Structure formats: structure tokens, C-alpha cells
mmCIF file of C-alpha atoms and ligand atoms in Angstrom:
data_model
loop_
_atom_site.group_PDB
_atom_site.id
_atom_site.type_symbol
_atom_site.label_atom_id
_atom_site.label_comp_id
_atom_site.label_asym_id
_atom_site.label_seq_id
_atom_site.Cartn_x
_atom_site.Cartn_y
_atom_site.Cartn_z
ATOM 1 C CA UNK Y 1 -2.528 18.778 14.120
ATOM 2 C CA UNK Y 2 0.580 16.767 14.458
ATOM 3 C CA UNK Y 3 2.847 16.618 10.994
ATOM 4 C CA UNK Y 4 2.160 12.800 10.903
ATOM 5 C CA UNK Y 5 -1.850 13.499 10.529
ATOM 6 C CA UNK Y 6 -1.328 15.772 7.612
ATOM 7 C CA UNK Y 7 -2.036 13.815 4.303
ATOM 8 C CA UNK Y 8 -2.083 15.597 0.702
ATOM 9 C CA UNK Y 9 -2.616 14.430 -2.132
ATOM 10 C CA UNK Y 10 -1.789 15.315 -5.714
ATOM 11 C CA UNK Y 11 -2.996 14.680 -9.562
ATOM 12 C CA UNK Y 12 -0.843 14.837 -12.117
ATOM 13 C CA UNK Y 13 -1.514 13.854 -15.763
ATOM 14 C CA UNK Y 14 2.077 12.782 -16.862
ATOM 15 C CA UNK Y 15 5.286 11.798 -14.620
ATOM 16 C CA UNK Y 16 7.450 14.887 -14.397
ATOM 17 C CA UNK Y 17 4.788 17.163 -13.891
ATOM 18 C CA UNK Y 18 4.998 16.434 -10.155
ATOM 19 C CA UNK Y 19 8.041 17.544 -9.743
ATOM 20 C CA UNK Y 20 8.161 20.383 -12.122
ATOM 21 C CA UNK Y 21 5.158 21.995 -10.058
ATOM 22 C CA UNK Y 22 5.342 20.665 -6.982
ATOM 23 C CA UNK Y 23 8.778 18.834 -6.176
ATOM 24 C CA UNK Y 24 9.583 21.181 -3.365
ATOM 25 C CA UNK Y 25 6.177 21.066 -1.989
ATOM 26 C CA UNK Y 26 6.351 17.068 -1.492
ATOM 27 C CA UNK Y 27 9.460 16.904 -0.673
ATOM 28 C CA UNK Y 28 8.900 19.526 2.603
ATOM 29 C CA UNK Y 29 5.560 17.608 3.607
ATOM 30 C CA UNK Y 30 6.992 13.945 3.294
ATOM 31 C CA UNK Y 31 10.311 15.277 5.640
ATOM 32 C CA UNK Y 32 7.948 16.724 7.784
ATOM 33 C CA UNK Y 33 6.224 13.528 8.023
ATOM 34 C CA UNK Y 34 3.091 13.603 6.499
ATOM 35 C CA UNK Y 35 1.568 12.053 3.848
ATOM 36 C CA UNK Y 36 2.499 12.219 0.489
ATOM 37 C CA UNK Y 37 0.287 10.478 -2.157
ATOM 38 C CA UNK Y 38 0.581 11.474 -6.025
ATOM 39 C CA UNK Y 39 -1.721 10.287 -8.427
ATOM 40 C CA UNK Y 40 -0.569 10.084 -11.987
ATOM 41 C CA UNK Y 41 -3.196 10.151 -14.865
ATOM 42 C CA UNK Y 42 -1.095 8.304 -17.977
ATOM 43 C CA UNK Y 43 2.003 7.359 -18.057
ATOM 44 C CA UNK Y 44 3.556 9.711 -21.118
ATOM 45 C CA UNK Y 45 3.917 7.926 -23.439
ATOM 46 C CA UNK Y 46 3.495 10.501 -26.032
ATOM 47 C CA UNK Y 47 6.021 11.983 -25.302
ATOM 48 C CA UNK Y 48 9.228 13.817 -27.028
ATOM 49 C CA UNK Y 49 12.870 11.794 -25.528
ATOM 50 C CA UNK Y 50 15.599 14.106 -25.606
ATOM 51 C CA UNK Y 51 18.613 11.727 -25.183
ATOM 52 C CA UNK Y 52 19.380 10.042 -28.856
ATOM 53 C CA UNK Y 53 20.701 6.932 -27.267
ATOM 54 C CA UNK Y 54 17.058 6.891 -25.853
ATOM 55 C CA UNK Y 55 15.684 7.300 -28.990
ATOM 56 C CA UNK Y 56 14.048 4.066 -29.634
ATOM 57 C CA UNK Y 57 11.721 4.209 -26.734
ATOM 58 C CA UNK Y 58 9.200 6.494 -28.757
ATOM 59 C CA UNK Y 59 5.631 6.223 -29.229
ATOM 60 C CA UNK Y 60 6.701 6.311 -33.212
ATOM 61 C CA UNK Y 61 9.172 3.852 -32.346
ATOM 62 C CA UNK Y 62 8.955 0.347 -30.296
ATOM 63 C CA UNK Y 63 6.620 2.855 -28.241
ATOM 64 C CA UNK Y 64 7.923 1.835 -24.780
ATOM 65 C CA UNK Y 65 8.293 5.070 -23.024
ATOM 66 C CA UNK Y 66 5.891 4.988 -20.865
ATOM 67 C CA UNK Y 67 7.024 2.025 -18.827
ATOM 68 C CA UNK Y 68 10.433 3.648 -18.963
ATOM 69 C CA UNK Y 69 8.883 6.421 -17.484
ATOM 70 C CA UNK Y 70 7.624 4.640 -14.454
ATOM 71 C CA UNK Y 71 11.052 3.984 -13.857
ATOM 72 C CA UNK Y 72 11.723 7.562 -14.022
ATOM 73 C CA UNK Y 73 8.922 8.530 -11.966
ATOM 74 C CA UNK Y 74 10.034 5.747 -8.931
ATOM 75 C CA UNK Y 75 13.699 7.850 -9.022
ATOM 76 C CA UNK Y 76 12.385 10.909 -8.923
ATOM 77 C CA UNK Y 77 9.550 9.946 -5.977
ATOM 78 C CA UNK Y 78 13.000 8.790 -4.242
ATOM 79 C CA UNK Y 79 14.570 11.742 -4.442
ATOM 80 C CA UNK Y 80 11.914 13.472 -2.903
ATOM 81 C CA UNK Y 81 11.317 11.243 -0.521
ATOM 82 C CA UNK Y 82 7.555 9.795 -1.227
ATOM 83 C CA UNK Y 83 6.519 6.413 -1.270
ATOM 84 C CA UNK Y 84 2.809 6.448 -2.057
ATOM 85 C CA UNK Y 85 2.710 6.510 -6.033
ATOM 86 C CA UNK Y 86 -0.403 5.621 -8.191
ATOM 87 C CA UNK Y 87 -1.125 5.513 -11.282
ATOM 88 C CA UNK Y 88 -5.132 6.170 -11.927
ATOM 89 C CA UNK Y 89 -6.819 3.002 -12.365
ATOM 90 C CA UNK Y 90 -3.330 0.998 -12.769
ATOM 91 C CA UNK Y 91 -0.527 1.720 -15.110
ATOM 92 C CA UNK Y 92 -1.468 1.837 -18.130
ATOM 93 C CA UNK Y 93 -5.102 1.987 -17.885
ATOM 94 C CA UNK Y 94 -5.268 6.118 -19.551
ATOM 95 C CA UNK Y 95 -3.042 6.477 -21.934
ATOM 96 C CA UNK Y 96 -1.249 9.607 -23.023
ATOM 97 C CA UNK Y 97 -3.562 11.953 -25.625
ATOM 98 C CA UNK Y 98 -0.375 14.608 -27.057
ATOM 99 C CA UNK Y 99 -0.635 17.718 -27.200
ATOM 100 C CA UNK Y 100 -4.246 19.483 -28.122
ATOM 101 C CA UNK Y 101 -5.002 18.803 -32.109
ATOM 102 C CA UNK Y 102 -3.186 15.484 -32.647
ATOM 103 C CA UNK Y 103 -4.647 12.454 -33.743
ATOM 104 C CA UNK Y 104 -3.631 10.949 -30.810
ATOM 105 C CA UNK Y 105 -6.559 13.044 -28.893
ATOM 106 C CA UNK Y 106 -8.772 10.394 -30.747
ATOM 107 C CA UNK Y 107 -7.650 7.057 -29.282
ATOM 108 C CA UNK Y 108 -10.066 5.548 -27.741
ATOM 109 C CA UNK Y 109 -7.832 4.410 -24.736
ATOM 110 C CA UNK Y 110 -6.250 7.670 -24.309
ATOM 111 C CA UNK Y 111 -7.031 9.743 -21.340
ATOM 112 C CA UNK Y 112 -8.757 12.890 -23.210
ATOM 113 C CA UNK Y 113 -11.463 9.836 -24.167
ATOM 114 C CA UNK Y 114 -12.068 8.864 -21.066
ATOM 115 C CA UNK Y 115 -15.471 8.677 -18.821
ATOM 116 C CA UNK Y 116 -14.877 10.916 -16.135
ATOM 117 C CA UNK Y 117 -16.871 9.649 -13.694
ATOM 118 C CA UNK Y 118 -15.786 6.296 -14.451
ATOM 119 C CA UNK Y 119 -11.818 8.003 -14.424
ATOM 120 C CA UNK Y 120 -13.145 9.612 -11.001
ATOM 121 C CA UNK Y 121 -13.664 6.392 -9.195
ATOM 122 C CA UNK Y 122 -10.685 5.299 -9.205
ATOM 123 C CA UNK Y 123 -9.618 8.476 -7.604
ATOM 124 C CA UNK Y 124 -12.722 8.333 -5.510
ATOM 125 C CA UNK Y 125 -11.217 4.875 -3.953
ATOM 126 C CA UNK Y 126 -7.822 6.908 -3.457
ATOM 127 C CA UNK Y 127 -9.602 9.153 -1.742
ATOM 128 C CA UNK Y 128 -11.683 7.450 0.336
ATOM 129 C CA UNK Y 129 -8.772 4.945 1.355
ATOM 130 C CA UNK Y 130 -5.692 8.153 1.768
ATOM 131 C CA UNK Y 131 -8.684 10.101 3.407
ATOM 132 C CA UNK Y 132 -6.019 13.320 2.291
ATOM 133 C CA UNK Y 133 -7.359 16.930 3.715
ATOM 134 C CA UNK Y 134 -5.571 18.931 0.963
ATOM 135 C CA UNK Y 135 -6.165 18.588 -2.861
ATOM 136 C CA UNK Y 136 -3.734 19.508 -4.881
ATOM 137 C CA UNK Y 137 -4.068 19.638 -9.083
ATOM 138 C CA UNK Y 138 -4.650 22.195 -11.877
ATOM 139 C CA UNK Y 139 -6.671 24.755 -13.627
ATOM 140 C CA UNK Y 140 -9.662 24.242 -15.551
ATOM 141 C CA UNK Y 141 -7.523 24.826 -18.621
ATOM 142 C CA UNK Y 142 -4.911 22.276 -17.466
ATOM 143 C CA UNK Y 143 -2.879 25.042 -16.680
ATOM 144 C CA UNK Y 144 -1.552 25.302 -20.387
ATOM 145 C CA UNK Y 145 -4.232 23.717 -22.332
ATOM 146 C CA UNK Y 146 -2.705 20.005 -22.682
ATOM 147 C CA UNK Y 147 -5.941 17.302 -23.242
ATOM 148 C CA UNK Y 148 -4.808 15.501 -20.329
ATOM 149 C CA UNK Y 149 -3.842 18.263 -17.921
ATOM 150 C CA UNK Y 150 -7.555 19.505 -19.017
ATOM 151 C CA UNK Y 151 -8.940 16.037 -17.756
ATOM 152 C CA UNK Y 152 -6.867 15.461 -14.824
ATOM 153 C CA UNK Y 153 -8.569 18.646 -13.662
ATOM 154 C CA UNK Y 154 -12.004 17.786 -14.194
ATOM 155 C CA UNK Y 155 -11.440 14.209 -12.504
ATOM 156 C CA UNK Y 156 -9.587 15.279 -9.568
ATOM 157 C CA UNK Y 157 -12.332 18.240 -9.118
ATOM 158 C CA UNK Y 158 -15.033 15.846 -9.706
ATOM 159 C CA UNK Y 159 -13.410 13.315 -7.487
ATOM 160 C CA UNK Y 160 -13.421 15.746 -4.595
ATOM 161 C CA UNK Y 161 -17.469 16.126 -4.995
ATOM 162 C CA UNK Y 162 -18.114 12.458 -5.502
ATOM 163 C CA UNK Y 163 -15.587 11.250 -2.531
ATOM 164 C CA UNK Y 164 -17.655 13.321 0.030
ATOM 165 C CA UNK Y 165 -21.432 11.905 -1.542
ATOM 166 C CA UNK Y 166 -21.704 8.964 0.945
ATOM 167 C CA UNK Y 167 -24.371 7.565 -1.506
ATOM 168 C CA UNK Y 168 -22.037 7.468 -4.419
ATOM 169 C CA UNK Y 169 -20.539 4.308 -5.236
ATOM 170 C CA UNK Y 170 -20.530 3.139 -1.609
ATOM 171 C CA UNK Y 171 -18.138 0.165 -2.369
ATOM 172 C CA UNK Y 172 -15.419 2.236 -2.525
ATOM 173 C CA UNK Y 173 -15.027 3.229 1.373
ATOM 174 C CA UNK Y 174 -16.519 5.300 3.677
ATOM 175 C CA UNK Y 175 -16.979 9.367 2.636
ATOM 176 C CA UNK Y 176 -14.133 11.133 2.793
ATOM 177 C CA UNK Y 177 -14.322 15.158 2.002
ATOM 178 C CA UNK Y 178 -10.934 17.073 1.259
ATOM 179 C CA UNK Y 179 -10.747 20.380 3.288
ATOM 180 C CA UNK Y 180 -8.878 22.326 0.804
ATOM 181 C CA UNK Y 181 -8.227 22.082 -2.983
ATOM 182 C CA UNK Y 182 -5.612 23.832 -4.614
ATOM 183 C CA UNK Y 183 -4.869 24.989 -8.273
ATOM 184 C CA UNK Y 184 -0.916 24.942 -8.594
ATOM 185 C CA UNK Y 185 0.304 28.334 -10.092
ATOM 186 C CA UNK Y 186 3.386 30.490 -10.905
ATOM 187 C CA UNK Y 187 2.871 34.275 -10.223
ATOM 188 C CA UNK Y 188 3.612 36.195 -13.309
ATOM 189 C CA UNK Y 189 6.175 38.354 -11.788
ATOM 190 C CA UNK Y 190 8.143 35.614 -10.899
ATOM 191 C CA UNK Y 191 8.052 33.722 -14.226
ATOM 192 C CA UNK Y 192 9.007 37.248 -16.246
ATOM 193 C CA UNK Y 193 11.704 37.777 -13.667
ATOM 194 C CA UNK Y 194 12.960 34.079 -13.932
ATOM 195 C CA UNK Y 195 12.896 33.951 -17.670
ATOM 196 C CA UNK Y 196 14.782 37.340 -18.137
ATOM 197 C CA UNK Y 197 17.621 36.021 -16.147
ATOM 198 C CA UNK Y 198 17.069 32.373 -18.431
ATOM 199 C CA UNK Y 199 17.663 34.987 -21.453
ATOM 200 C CA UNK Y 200 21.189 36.393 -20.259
ATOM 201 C CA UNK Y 201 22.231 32.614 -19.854
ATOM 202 C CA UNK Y 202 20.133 30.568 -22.669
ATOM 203 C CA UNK Y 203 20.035 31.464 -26.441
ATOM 204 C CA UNK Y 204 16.701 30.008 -26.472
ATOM 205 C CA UNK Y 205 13.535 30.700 -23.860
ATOM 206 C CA UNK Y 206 10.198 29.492 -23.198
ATOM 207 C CA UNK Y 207 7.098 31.560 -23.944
ATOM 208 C CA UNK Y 208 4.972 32.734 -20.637
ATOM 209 C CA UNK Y 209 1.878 30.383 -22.527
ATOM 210 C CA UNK Y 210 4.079 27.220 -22.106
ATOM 211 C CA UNK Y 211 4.375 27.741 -18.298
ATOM 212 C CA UNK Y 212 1.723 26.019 -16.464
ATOM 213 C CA UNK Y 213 -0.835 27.954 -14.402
ATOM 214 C CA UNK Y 214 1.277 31.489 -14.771
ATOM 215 C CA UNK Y 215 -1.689 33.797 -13.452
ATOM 216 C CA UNK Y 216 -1.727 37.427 -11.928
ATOM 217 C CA UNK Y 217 0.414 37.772 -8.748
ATOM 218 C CA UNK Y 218 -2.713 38.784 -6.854
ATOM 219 C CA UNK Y 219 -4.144 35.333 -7.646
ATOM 220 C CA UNK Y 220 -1.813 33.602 -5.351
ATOM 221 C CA UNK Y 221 -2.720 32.399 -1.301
ATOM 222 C CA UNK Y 222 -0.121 30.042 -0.435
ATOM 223 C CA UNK Y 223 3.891 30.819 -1.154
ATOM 224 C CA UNK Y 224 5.908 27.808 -0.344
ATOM 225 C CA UNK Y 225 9.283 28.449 0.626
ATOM 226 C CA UNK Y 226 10.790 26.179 -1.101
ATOM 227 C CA UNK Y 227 15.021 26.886 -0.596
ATOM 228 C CA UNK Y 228 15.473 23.701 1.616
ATOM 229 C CA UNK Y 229 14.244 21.294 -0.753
ATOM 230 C CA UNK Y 230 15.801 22.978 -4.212
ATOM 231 C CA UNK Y 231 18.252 20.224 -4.454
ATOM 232 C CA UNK Y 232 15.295 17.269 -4.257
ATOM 233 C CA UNK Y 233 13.667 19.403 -6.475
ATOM 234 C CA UNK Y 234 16.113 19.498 -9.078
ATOM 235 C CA UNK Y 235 17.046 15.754 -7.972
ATOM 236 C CA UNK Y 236 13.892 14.382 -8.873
ATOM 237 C CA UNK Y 237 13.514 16.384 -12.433
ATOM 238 C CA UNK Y 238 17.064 15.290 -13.387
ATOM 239 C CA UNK Y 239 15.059 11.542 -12.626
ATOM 240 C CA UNK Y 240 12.834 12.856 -15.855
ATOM 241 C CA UNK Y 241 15.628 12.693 -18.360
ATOM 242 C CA UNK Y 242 13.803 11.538 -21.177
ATOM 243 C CA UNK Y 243 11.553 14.799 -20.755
ATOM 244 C CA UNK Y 244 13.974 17.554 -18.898
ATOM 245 C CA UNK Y 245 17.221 18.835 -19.092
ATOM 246 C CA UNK Y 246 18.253 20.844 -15.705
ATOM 247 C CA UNK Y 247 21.016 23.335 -15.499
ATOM 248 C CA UNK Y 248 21.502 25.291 -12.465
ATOM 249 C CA UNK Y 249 18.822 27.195 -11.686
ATOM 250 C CA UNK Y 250 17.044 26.889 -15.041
ATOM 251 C CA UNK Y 251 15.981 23.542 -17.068
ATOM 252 C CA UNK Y 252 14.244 22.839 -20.323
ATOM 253 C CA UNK Y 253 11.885 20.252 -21.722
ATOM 254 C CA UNK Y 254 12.302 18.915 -25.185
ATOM 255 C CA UNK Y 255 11.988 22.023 -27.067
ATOM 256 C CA UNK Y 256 15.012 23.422 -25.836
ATOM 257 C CA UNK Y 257 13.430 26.659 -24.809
ATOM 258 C CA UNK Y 258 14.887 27.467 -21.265
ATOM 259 C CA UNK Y 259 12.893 28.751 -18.059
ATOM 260 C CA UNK Y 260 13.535 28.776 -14.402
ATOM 261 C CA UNK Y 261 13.378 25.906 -11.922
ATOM 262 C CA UNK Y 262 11.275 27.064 -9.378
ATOM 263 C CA UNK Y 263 12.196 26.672 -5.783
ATOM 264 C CA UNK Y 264 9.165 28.266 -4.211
ATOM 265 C CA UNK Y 265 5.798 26.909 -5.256
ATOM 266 C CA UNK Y 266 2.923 28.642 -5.154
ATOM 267 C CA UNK Y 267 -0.945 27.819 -5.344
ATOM 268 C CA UNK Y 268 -4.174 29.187 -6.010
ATOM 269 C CA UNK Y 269 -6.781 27.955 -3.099
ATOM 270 C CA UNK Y 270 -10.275 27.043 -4.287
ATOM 271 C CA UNK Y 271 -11.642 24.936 -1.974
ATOM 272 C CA UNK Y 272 -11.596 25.400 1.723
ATOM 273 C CA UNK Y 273 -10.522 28.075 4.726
ATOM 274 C CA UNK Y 274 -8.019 30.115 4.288
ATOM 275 C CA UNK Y 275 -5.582 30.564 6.753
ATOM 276 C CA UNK Y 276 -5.281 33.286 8.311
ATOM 277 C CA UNK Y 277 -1.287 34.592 6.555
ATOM 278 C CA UNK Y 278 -2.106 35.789 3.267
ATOM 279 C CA UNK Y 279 -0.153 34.244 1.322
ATOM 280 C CA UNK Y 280 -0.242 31.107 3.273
ATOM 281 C CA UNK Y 281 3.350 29.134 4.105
ATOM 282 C CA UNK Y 282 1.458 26.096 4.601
ATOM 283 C CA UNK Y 283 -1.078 24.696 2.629
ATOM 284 C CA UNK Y 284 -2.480 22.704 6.020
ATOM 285 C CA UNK Y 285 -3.261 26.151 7.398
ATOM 286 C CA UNK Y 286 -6.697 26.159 9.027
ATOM 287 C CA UNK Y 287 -7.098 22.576 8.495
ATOM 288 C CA UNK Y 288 -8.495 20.930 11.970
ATOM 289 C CA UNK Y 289 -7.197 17.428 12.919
ATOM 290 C CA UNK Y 290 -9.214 14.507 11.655
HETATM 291 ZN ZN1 ZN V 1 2.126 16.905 -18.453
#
């Protein structure tokens, strides 16, 4: 399989979680050649803006972060080099939920309220149109338990079954099913190891719970080396500044509790062959040409 036959695709429930979890990953397959598609869920507009002269743009405020944050999202995508980015069902059409317990969860246009089926077939359409081979999203639990990292789960997973059902909403394009699906994750070791050294440097550091997808280093097949894209990486989060603030090796979101920005990304597979390194450098491995 030639580089320029490889396409993955990823879900994502707010812009910056792309390239907090997977910057390094995209930016290696889109210089390699293949394709990159991300598909973002909401647009953020719940969320927290660090800069004050930024201020304004909150929910609480005029509420116009979340078209700021397409902006964001197009410099970071830049920086990484990918030019395929969605947003599920348009912009705009899910909006942000907050974080679990807010009244926010209760809008009836947020994301957390959605149909998933109905939130699927947009992604089914994706799908069917990017015809990607590799999957990539979260956790059942969202990783960290946010509403719409919960849902972006369960519509990317159900997205994968429905794409492949050439009975299902036939409209949309011709079956397409994914090879491999993968659950991004951070191996434990790495996060304790990461936030010690965060510790020595930061007064203030994140807890292991507010790390997405932190599981058991056994739990891990693929280990992306990610040293040659570091730079796009932290390029592309630096894009997020309404929602990250980087610093060397480390960065923090708007809570000001430090933790490390991961060069090497790593993923869970649940989908799919394995290939046959464990853990696999390439999450292609044991995918055959179609
Ligand atoms: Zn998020």
C-alpha cells in the first residue's frame, strides 16, 4: 500500500482536542502523503478563554467563541499540514454541552442531546465519501468523562457499523467498512513520568483523571514516534490559544494545572488486525490496499 492510498480519519468533539491527542499522528500521515480527514463534533463554544483581551468572546458573554475557534482550528490544521476539516453536520449544527452536570448538558441543540443515529449520518456520508481504512476517536467514557467526548464516541463507533450496512441509508454512498478503529490513549507510565518532571517546573499540575484516555501501559498496541513532528505538534496547539497555553515541553488548558505535551501518541486498537510489531509504529499496519 502506497502512502498516497492510506486515508484516516479522526473524531473529535471540540477543536484542540485534535491536536492535543493526535497532532503528531496527523501531522506524520499528511507528510507522508496520505489522507488526513478530522471530523469535529461542536465547535466549543463552552468553553473557558484564557487571554483577557479575549475575554468577550464567551458563551456568558457576546458568546462568539466558537466561530473564533474555527479560526483557530484552520491555523492549527495548517500547521500540521491537513486540509480535509469537517465539522459534523456543518458548523454549528451540535453545539458544545460543558462539562458533565451543567445546565448546558440540557440544551436541546447541544451535542450531549443529540440523536445519534441521526448525528451518525452525517459521519456515515464522511465515511462513505473519505472511504478512510483507520478510525481513529475515544473511549466509551470520552476518555475523561466530558458529555461530548462521551457522544463523539458512540457516533463515530456507531458510524463505523452503519457505514459498512449497505442497506442503511443508501443515499449516502456506496458501503464503506473501516479496517481498524482506534481508542487514542496515554500509557500511565508515561503520564506519571511526564507530570513529575511538570512538578519540578510548574507550581501547579494536572490530576491523572483530567488526562484523556490515561489507561494501563499494557493496554497500548500502537506507539507513534512522534519526535519529527513535536514542533507541528506544539505549532498547532499554540493555534488553540483561547484554550492552551504551551511552554516547552509541557502546556496547560485553562485551569492552569500543567502536564506534558506529548510527542509520541499512542492508541488502543479495537477494531481490526493487528500488525504483527507489538506495539505497532504504524497504525496502517496489516491494512491491505483498497
Ligand atoms: Zn474536548
Amino acid at each position: 500500500m502506497t502512502a498516497a492510498d492510506r486515508r484516516l480519519l479522526l473524531v473529535h468533539a471540540h477543536p484542540d482536542d485534535e491536536s492535543i491527542g493526535n497532532g503528531a499522528t496527523m501531522a506524520r500521515y499528511a507528510a507522508e502523503g496520505a489522507q488526513v480527514t478530522l471530523v469535529t463534533c461542536t465547535l466549543g463554544e463552552g468553553g473557558e478563554v484564557i487571554p483577557p483581551e479575549l475575554a468577550e468572546l464567551a458563551a456568558d458573554r457576546t458568546d462568539s467563541l466558537g466561530e473564533y475557534r474555527i479560526g483557530e482550528l484552520t491555523a492549527a490544521m495548517r500547521e500540521l499540514g491537513v486540509a480535509d476539516l469537517r465539522f459534523l453536520g456543518g458548523p454549528g449544527r451540535y453545539r458544545d454541552s460543558g462539562m458533565m452536570g451543567v445546565p448546558d448538558n440540557d440544551r436541546p441543540d447541544c451535542f450531549w442531546q443529540a440523536d445519534v443515529a441521526e448525528a451518525a449520518g452525517h459521519l456515515v456520508e464522511v465515511i462513505r465519501e473519505v472511504r478512510p481504512q483507520v478510525l481513529v476517536t475515544y473511549d466509551e467514557h470520552g476518555g475523561y468523562g466530558h458529555p461530548d467526548h462521551i457522544q463523539a464516541h458512540r457516533v463515530a463507533m456507531r458510524a463505523h457499523q452503519l457505514a459498512a450496512d449497505p442497506d442503511w441509508r443508501p443515499e449516502l454512498g456506496p458501503a464503506w467498512r473501516i479496517t481498524k478503529v482506534y481508542w487514542t490513549r496515554v500509557p500511565r507510565s508515561v503520564l506519571l513520568a511526564g507530570l513529575e518532571q511538570a512538578a519540578a517546573r510548574f507550581p501547579l499540575v494536572a490530576a491523572e483523571q483530567d488526562v484523556p484516555g490515561v489507561v494501563p501501559d499494557e493496554l497500548v498496541d500502537a506507539a507513534l514516534d512522534g519526535a519529527r513532528y513535536a514542533g507541528h505538534k506544539a505549532a498547532a496547539m499554540r493555534a488553540h490559544a483561547t484554550q492552551i497555553t504551551v511552554d516547552g515541553g509541557f502546556f496547560a488548558l485553562s485551569n492552569d494545572r500543567w502536564q506534558p505535551l506529548l510527542a509520541d501518541e499512542y492508541y488502543q486498537l479495537v477494531h481490526g488486525p493487528a500488525g504483527s510489531a507489538r506495539p505497532e509504529r504504524d497504525l496502517f499496519a496489516g491494512v491491505e490496499v483498497r
